Short mmCIF file of C-alpha atoms in Angstrom, two decimals:
data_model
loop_
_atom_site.label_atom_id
_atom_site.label_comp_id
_atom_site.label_asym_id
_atom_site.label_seq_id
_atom_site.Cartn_x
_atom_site.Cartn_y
_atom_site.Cartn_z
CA UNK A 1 4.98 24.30 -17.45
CA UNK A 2 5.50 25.45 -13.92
CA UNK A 3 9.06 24.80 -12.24
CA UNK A 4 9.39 25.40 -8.68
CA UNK A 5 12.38 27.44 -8.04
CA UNK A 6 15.72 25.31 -7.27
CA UNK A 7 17.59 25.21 -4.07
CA UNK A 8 20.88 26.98 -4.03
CA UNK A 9 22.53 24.35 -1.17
CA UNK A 10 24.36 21.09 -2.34
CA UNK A 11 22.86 17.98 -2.75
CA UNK A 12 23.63 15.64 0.39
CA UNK A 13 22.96 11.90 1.02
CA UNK A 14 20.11 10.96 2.94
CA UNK A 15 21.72 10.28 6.24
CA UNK A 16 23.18 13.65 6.40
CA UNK A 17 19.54 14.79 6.61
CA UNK A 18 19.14 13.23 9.73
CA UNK A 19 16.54 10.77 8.93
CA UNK A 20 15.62 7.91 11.08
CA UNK A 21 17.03 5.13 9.02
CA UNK A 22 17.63 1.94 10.96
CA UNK A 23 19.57 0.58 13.65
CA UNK A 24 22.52 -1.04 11.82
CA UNK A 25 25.55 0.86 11.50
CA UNK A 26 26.74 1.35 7.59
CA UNK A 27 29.76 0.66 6.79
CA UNK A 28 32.99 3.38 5.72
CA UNK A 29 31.82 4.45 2.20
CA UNK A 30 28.07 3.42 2.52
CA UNK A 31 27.91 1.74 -0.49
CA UNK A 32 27.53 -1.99 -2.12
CA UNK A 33 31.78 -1.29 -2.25
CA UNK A 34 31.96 -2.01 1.05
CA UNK A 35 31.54 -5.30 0.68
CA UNK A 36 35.24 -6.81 -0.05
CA UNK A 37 35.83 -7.05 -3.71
CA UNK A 38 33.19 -5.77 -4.86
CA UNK A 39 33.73 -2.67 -7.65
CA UNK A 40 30.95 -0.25 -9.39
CA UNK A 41 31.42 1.95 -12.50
CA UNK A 42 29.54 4.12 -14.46
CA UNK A 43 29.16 5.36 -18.08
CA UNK A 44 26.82 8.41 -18.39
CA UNK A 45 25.94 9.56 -21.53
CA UNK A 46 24.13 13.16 -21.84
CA UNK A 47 23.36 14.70 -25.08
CA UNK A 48 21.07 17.38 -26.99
CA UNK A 49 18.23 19.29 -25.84
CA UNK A 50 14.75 20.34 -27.00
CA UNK A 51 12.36 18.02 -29.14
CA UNK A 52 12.80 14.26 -29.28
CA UNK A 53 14.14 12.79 -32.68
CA UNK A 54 13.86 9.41 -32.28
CA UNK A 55 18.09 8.28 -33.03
CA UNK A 56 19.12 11.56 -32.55
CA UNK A 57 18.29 12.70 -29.11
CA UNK A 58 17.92 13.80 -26.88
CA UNK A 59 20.19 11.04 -24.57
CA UNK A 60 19.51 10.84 -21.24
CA UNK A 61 20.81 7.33 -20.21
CA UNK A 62 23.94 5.20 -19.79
CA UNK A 63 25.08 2.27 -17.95
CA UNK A 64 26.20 1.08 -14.31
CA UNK A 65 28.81 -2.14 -13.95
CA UNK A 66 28.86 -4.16 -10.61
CA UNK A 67 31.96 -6.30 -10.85
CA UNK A 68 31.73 -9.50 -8.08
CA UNK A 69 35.11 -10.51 -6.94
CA UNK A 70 37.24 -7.58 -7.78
CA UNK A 71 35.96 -8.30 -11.39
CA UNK A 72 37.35 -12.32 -11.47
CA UNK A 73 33.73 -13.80 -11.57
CA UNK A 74 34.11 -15.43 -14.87
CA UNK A 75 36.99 -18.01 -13.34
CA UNK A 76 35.49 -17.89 -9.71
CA UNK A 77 31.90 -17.87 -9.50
CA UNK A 78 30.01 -17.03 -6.70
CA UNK A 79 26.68 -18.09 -5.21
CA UNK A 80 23.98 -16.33 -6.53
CA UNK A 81 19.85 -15.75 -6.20
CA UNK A 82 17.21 -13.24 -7.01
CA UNK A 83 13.84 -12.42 -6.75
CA UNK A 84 10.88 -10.85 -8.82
CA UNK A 85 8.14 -9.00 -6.87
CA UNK A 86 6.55 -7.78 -9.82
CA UNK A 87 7.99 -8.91 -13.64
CA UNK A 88 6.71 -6.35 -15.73
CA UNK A 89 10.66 -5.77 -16.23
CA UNK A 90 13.82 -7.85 -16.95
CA UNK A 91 16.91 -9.07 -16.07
CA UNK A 92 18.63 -11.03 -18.98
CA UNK A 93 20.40 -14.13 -17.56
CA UNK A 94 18.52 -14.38 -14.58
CA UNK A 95 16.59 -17.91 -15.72
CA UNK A 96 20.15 -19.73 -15.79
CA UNK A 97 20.93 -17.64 -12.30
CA UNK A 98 17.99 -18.60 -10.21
CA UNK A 99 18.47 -22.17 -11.98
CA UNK A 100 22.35 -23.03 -11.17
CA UNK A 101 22.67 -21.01 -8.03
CA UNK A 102 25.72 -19.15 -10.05
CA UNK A 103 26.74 -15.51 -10.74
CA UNK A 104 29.58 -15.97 -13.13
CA UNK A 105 29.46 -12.32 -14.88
CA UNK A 106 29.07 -8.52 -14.28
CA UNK A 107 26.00 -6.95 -13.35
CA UNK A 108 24.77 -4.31 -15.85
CA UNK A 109 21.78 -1.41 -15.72
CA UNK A 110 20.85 0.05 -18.28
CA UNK A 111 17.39 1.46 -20.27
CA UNK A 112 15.12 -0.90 -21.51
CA UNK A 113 15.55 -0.65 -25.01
CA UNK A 114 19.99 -0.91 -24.62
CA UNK A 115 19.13 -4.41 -22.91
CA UNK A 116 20.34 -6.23 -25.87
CA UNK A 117 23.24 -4.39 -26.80
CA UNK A 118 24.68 -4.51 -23.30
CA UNK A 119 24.61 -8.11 -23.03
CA UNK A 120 26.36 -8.35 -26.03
CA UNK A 121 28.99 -5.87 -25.02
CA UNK A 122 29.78 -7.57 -21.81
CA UNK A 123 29.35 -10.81 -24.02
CA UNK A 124 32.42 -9.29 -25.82
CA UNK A 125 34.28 -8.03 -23.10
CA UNK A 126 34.51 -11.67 -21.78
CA UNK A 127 35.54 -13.48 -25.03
CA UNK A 128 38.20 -10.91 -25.28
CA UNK A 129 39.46 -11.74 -21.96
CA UNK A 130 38.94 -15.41 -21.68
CA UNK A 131 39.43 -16.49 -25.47
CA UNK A 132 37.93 -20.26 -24.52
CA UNK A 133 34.41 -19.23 -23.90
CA UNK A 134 32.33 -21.19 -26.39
CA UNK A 135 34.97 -23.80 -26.74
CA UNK A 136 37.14 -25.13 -23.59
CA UNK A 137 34.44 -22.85 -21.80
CA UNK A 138 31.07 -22.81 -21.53
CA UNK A 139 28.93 -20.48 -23.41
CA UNK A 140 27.28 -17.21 -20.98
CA UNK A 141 24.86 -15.43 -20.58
CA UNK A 142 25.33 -11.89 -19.04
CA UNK A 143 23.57 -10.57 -15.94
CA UNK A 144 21.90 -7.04 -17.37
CA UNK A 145 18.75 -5.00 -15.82
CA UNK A 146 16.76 -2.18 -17.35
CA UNK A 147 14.47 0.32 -16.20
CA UNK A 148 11.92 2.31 -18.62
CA UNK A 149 14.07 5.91 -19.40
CA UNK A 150 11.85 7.81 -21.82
CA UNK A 151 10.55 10.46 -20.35
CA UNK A 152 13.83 11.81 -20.68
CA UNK A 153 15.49 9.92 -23.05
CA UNK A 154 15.38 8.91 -26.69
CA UNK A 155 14.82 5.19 -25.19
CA UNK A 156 13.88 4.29 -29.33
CA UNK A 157 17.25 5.61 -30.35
CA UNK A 158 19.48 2.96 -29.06
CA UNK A 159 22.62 5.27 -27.94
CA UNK A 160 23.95 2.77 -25.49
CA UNK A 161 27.01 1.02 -27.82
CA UNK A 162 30.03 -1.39 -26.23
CA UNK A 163 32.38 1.53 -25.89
CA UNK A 164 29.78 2.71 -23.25
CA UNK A 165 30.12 -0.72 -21.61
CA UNK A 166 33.83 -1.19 -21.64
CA UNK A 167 34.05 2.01 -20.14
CA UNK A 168 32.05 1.14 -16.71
CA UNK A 169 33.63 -1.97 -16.42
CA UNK A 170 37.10 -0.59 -16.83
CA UNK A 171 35.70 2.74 -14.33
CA UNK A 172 34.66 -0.25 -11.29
CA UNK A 173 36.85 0.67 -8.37
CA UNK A 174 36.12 0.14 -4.75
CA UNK A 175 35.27 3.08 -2.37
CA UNK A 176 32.90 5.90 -2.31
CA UNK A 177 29.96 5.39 -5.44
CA UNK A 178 29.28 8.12 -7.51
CA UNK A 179 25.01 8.44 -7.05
CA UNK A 180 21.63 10.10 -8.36
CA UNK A 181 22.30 11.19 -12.34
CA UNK A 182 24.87 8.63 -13.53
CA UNK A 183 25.26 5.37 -15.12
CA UNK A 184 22.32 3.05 -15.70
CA UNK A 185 20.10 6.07 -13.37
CA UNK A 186 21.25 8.98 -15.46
CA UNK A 187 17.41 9.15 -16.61
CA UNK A 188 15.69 7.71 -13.73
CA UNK A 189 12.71 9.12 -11.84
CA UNK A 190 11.45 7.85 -8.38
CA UNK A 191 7.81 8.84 -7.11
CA UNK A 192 8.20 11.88 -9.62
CA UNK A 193 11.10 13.75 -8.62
CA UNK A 194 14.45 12.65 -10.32
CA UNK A 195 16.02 9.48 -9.77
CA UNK A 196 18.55 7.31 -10.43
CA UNK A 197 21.53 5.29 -9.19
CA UNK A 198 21.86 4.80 -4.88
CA UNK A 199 23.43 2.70 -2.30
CA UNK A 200 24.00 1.83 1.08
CA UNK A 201 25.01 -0.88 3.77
CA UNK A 202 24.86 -2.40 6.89
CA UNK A 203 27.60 -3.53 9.24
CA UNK A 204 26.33 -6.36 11.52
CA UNK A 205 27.77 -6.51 15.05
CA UNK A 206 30.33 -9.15 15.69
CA UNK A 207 27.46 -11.20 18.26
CA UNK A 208 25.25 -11.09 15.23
CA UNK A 209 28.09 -12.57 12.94
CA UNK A 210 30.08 -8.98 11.97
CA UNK A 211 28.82 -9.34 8.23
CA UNK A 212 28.66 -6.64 5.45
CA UNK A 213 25.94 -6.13 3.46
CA UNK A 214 25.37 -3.88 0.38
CA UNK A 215 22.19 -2.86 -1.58
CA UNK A 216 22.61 -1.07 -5.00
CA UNK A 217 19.33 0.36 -6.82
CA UNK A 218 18.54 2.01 -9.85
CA UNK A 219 15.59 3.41 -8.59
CA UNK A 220 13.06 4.84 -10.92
CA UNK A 221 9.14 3.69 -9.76
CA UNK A 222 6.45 5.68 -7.63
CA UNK A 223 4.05 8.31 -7.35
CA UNK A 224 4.45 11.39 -5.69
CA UNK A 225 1.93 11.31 -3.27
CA UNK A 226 3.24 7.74 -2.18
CA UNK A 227 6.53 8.62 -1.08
CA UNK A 228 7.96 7.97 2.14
CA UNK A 229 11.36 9.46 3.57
CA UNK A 230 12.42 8.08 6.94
CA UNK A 231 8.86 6.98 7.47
CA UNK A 232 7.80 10.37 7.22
CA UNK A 233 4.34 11.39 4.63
CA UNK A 234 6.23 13.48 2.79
CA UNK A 235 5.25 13.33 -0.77
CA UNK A 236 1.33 13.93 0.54
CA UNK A 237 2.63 17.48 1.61
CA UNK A 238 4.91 18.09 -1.31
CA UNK A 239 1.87 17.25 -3.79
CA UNK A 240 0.28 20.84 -3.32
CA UNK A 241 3.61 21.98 -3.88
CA UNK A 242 4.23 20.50 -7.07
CA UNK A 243 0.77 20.10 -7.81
CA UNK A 244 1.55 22.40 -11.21
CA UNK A 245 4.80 20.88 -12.50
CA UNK A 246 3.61 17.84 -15.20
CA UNK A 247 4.55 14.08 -14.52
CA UNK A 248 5.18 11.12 -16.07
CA UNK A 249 1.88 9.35 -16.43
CA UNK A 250 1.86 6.98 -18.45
CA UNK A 251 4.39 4.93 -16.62
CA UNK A 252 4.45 3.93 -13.18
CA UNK A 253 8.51 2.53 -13.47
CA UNK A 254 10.24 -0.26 -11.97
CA UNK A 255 13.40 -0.61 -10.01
CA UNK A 256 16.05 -2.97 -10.23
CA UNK A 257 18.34 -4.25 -6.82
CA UNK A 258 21.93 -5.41 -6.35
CA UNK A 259 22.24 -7.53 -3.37
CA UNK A 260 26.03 -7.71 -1.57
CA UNK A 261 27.25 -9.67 1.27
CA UNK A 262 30.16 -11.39 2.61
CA UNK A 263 27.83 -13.64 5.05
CA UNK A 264 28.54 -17.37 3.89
CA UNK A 265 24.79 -18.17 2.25
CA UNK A 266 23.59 -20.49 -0.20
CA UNK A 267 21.63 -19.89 -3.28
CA UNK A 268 18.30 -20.70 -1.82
CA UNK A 269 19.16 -18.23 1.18
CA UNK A 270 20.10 -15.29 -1.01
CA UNK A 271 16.72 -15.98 -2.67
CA UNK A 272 15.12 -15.18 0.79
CA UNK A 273 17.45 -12.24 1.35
CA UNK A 274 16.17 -10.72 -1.92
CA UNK A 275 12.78 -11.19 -0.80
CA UNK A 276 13.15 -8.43 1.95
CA UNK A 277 14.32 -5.85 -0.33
CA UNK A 278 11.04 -5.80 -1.39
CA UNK A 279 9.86 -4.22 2.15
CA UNK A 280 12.67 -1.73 1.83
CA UNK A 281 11.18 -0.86 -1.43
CA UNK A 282 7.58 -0.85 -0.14
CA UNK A 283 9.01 1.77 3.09
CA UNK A 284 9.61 4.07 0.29
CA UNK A 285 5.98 4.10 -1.31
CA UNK A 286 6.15 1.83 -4.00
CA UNK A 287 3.40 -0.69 -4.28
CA UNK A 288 4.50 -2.53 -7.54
CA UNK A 289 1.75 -1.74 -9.65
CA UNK A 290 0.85 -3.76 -12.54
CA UNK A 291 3.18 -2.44 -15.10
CA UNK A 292 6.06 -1.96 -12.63
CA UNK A 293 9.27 -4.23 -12.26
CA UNK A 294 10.97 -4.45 -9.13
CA UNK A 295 13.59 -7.26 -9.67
CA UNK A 296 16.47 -8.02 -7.31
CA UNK A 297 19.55 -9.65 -7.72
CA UNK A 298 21.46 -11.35 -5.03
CA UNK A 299 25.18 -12.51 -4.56
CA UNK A 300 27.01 -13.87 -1.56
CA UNK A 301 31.30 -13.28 -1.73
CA UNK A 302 31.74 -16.02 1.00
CA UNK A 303 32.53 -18.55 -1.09
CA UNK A 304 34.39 -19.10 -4.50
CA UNK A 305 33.14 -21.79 -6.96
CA UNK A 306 35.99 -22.46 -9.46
CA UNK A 307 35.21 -22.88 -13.20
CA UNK A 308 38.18 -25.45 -13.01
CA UNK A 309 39.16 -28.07 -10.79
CA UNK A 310 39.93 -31.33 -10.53
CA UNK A 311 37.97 -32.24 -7.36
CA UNK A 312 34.87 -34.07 -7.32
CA UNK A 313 33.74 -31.83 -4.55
CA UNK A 314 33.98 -28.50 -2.83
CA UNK A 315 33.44 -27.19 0.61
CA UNK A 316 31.60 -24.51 1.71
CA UNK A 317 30.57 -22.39 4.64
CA UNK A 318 27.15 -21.98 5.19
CA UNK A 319 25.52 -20.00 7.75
CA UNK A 320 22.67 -21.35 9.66
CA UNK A 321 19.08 -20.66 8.35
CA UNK A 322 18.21 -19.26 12.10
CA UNK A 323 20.85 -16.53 12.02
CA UNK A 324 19.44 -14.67 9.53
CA UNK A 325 17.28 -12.32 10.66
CA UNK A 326 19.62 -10.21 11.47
CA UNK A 327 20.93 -9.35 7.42
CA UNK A 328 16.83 -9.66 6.56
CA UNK A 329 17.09 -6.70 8.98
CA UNK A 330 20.06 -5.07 7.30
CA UNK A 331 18.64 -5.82 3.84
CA UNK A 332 15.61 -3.45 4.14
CA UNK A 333 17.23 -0.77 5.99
CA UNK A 334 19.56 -0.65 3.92
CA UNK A 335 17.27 -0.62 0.65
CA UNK A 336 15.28 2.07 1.64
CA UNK A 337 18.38 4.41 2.35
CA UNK A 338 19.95 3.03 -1.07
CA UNK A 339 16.64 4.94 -3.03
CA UNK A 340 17.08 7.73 -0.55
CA UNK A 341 20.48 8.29 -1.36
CA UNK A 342 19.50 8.12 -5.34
CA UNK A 343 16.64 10.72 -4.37
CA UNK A 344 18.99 12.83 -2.30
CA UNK A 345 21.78 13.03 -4.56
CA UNK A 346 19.63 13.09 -7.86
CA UNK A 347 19.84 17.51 -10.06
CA UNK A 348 16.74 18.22 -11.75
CA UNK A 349 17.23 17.42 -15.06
CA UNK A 350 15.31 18.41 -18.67
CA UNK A 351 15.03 16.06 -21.02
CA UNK A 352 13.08 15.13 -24.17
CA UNK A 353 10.47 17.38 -25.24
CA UNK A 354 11.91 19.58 -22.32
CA UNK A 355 10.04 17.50 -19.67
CA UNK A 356 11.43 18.09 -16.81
CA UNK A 357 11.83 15.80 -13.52
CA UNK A 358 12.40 18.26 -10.30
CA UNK A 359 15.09 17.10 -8.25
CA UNK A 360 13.83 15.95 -4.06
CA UNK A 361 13.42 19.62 -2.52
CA UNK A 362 15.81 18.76 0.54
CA UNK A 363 15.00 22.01 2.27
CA UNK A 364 11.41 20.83 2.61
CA UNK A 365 12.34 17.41 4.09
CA UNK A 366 15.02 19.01 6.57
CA UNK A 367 11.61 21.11 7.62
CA UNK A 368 9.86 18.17 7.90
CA UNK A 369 12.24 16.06 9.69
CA UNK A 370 13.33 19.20 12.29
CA UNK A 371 9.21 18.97 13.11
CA UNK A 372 9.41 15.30 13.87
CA UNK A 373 12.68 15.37 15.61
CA UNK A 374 11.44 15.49 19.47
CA UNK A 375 9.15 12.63 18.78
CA UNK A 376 12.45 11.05 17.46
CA UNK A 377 14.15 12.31 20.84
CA UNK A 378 11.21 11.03 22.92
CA UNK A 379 11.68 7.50 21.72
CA UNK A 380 14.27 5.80 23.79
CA UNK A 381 17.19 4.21 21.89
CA UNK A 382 18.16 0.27 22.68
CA UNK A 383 21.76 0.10 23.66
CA UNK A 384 23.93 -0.99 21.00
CA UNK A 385 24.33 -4.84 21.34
CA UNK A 386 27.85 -5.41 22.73
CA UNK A 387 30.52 -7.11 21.05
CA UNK A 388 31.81 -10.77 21.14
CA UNK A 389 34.92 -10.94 24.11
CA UNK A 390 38.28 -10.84 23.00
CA UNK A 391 38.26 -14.62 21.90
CA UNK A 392 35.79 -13.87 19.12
CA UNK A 393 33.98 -16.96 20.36
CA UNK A 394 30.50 -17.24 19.03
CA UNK A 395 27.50 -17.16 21.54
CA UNK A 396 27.42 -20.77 23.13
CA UNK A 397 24.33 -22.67 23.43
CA UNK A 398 24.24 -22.56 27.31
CA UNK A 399 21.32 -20.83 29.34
CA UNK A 400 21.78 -17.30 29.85
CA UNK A 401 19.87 -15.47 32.92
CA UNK A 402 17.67 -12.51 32.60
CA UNK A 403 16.29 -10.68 29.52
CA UNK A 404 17.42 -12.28 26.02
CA UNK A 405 16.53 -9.75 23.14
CA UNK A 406 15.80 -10.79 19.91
CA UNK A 407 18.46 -9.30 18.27
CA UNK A 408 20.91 -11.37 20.62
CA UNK A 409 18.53 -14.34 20.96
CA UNK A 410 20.38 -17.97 20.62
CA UNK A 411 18.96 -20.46 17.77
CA UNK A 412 18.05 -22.67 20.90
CA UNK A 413 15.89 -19.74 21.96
CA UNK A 414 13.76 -19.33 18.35
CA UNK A 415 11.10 -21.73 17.29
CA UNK A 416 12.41 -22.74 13.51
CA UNK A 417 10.62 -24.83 10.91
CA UNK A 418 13.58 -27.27 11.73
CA UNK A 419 11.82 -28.57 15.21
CA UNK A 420 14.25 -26.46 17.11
CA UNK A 421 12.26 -26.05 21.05
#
């Protein structure tokens, strides 16, 4: 096997490369966490080297906890979606989600094969912290998505247990996100170099509605020759490269997405959101091939659905179907910089059999990016939209005189399926 020699600088996120990635700011940390209440942990298990004996190693996995509502989502639900662009994967629990609307547990990724122990781990975390599940409670039915590990993992051996679990559910904290080899993406590859766990978001101006929005992947799909950074080709010129280092082949992967957002939407609206993660996804190289899963998972933190109450009705706000192009926007920027960020911050890393998944050679995108840059320069940048006056007051629905851009555009300006002129 042929290595190519590794870089001696740090690994850096994908922004800090100076990639052309989108016109929405992020927000402080970059991450799903900047979303209000929303927490991520991480259990990363690494063991053994050399040949693979199946129970024995060696482990290359672990698992990755997003915890809703500052981890309260059992007693206050929140409205919830998804979407499947290609199901040769799985998310357990997401038949009663796309059904009821409802994300009323924590998120887990993990490998394929740790699927069912997971569940049942956050199944037991739950019980143990609201004893009436089952009886004053309804029963549940965890939220838990795999990706396909075994090129570098014992994936047969089952080394996920609930100690694993409790521990990235008790690790969720807001802030910065640790990325790349961790968690649920500590085996992860992504168009053959090595993958794993990334995230990013998008901070909406305060004329477009001032929302947050999050993406979390664990990214682990694509060919080499595929792969797109900032737009740029840059896996066709790194295949020569690389041309002598062996690949996965007998997998093409999958990747699973965690949708964030504070905007007030309903179930059938995160549903749409999903959708666009999708082209984020498909900016990257991936073009879901037939034994891939790329699965997506949506919540919204606007609203709280109480498990109890003794109303016969609750109020929510809703935002209005035209405004959201903007986040559809947001959504795919902010997915392709989430897999970037995984790629970015991803070490090489030997696993089973000593196969070996070469880390992104950063070096060799700075060159290419430092190439592109005056076309970059030569492009002239739209003024950042302004924001709303001091009042906060939402655009009105008046006429407004010269040049409306889209990005500002009123919903008496758009033609909607709704009739609107």
């Amino acid at each position: 096997m042929v290595r190519i020699p590794e870089e001696s600088g740090p690994r850096v996120r994908a922004r800090e490369l100076g990639l052309p990635l989108g016109r929405f700011k992020p927000g402080k940390f970059n991450a799903i966490t900047d979303v209000e209440g929303v927490l991520v942990g991480h259990s990363t298990i690494i063991q053994g080297q050399g040949p693979l004996r199946p129970g024995f190693g060696p482990v290359r996995t672990g698992v990755t906890a997003i915890l809703p509502n500052l981890g309260n989502i059992f007693m206050d639900r929140m409205s919830g979606g998804g979407f499947v662009l290609n199901g040769a994967g799985e998310v357990s629990g997401m038949t009663q989600l796309m059904e009821w609307g409802l994300i009323e547990t924590p998120i887990l990724l993990t490998n394929t094969m740790a699927v069912g122990a997971v569940s049942d781990g956050v199944a037991r975390y739950l019980v143990q912290r609201y004893p009436g599940i089952g009886d004053e409670h309804d029963v549940i039915i965890p939220v838990v998505g795999e990706c396909d590990d075994s090129w570098l993992n014992d994936i047969s051996g089952r080394h996920v247990r609930q100690e694993h679990v409790l521990e990235a559910i008790n690790n969720a904290a807001s802030g910065p996100v640790r990325e790349g080899n961790v968690g649920g993406g500590t085996g992860m590859v992504t168009c053959d170099f090595k993958g794993g766990i990334g995230t990013s978001s998008r901070k909406l101006p305060e004329v477009l509605g001032g929302y947050t929005l999050g993406v979390l992947v664990m990214s682990n799909f694509g060919k080499m020759h595929n792969l797109r950074v900032g737009g740029l080709p840059v896996g066709e010129v790194l295949v020569e490269k690389f041309k002598n280092t062996p690949h996965r082949g007998k997998s093409y992967g999958s990747i699973i997405a965690v949708v964030a957002t504070d905007a007030p939407l309903l179930s059938h609206q995160i549903n749409r959101l999903c959708k666009r993660v999708g082209l984020g996804i498909g900016r990257v190289g991936s073009y879901a091939a037939h034994g891939s899963g790329e699965i997506v998972v949506g919540f919204s933190t606007a609203n709280i659905i109480p498990r109890r109450t003794q109303k016969m009705v609750y109020k929510m706000k809703i935002l209005l179907d035209q405004r959201l192009d903007p986040l559809y926007e947001a959504v795919m920027e902010a997915t392709e910089e989430a897999i970037l960020n995984a790629m970015c911050m991803a070490e090489p890393m030997t696993g089973v059999n000593d196969n070996y998944s070469p880390a992104l050679p950063l070096d060799e995108v700075r060159r290419f990016v430092d190439a592109c840059r005056p076309i970059f320069a030569s492009v002239k940048k739209r003024p950042h939209q302004t924001s709303v006056p001091a009042s906060k007051e939402r655009p009105s629905d008046e006429d407004r005189e010269g040049e409306v851009t889209v990005s500002s555009a009123l919903p008496t300006k758009v033609r909607g399926a709704e009739g609107i002129p």
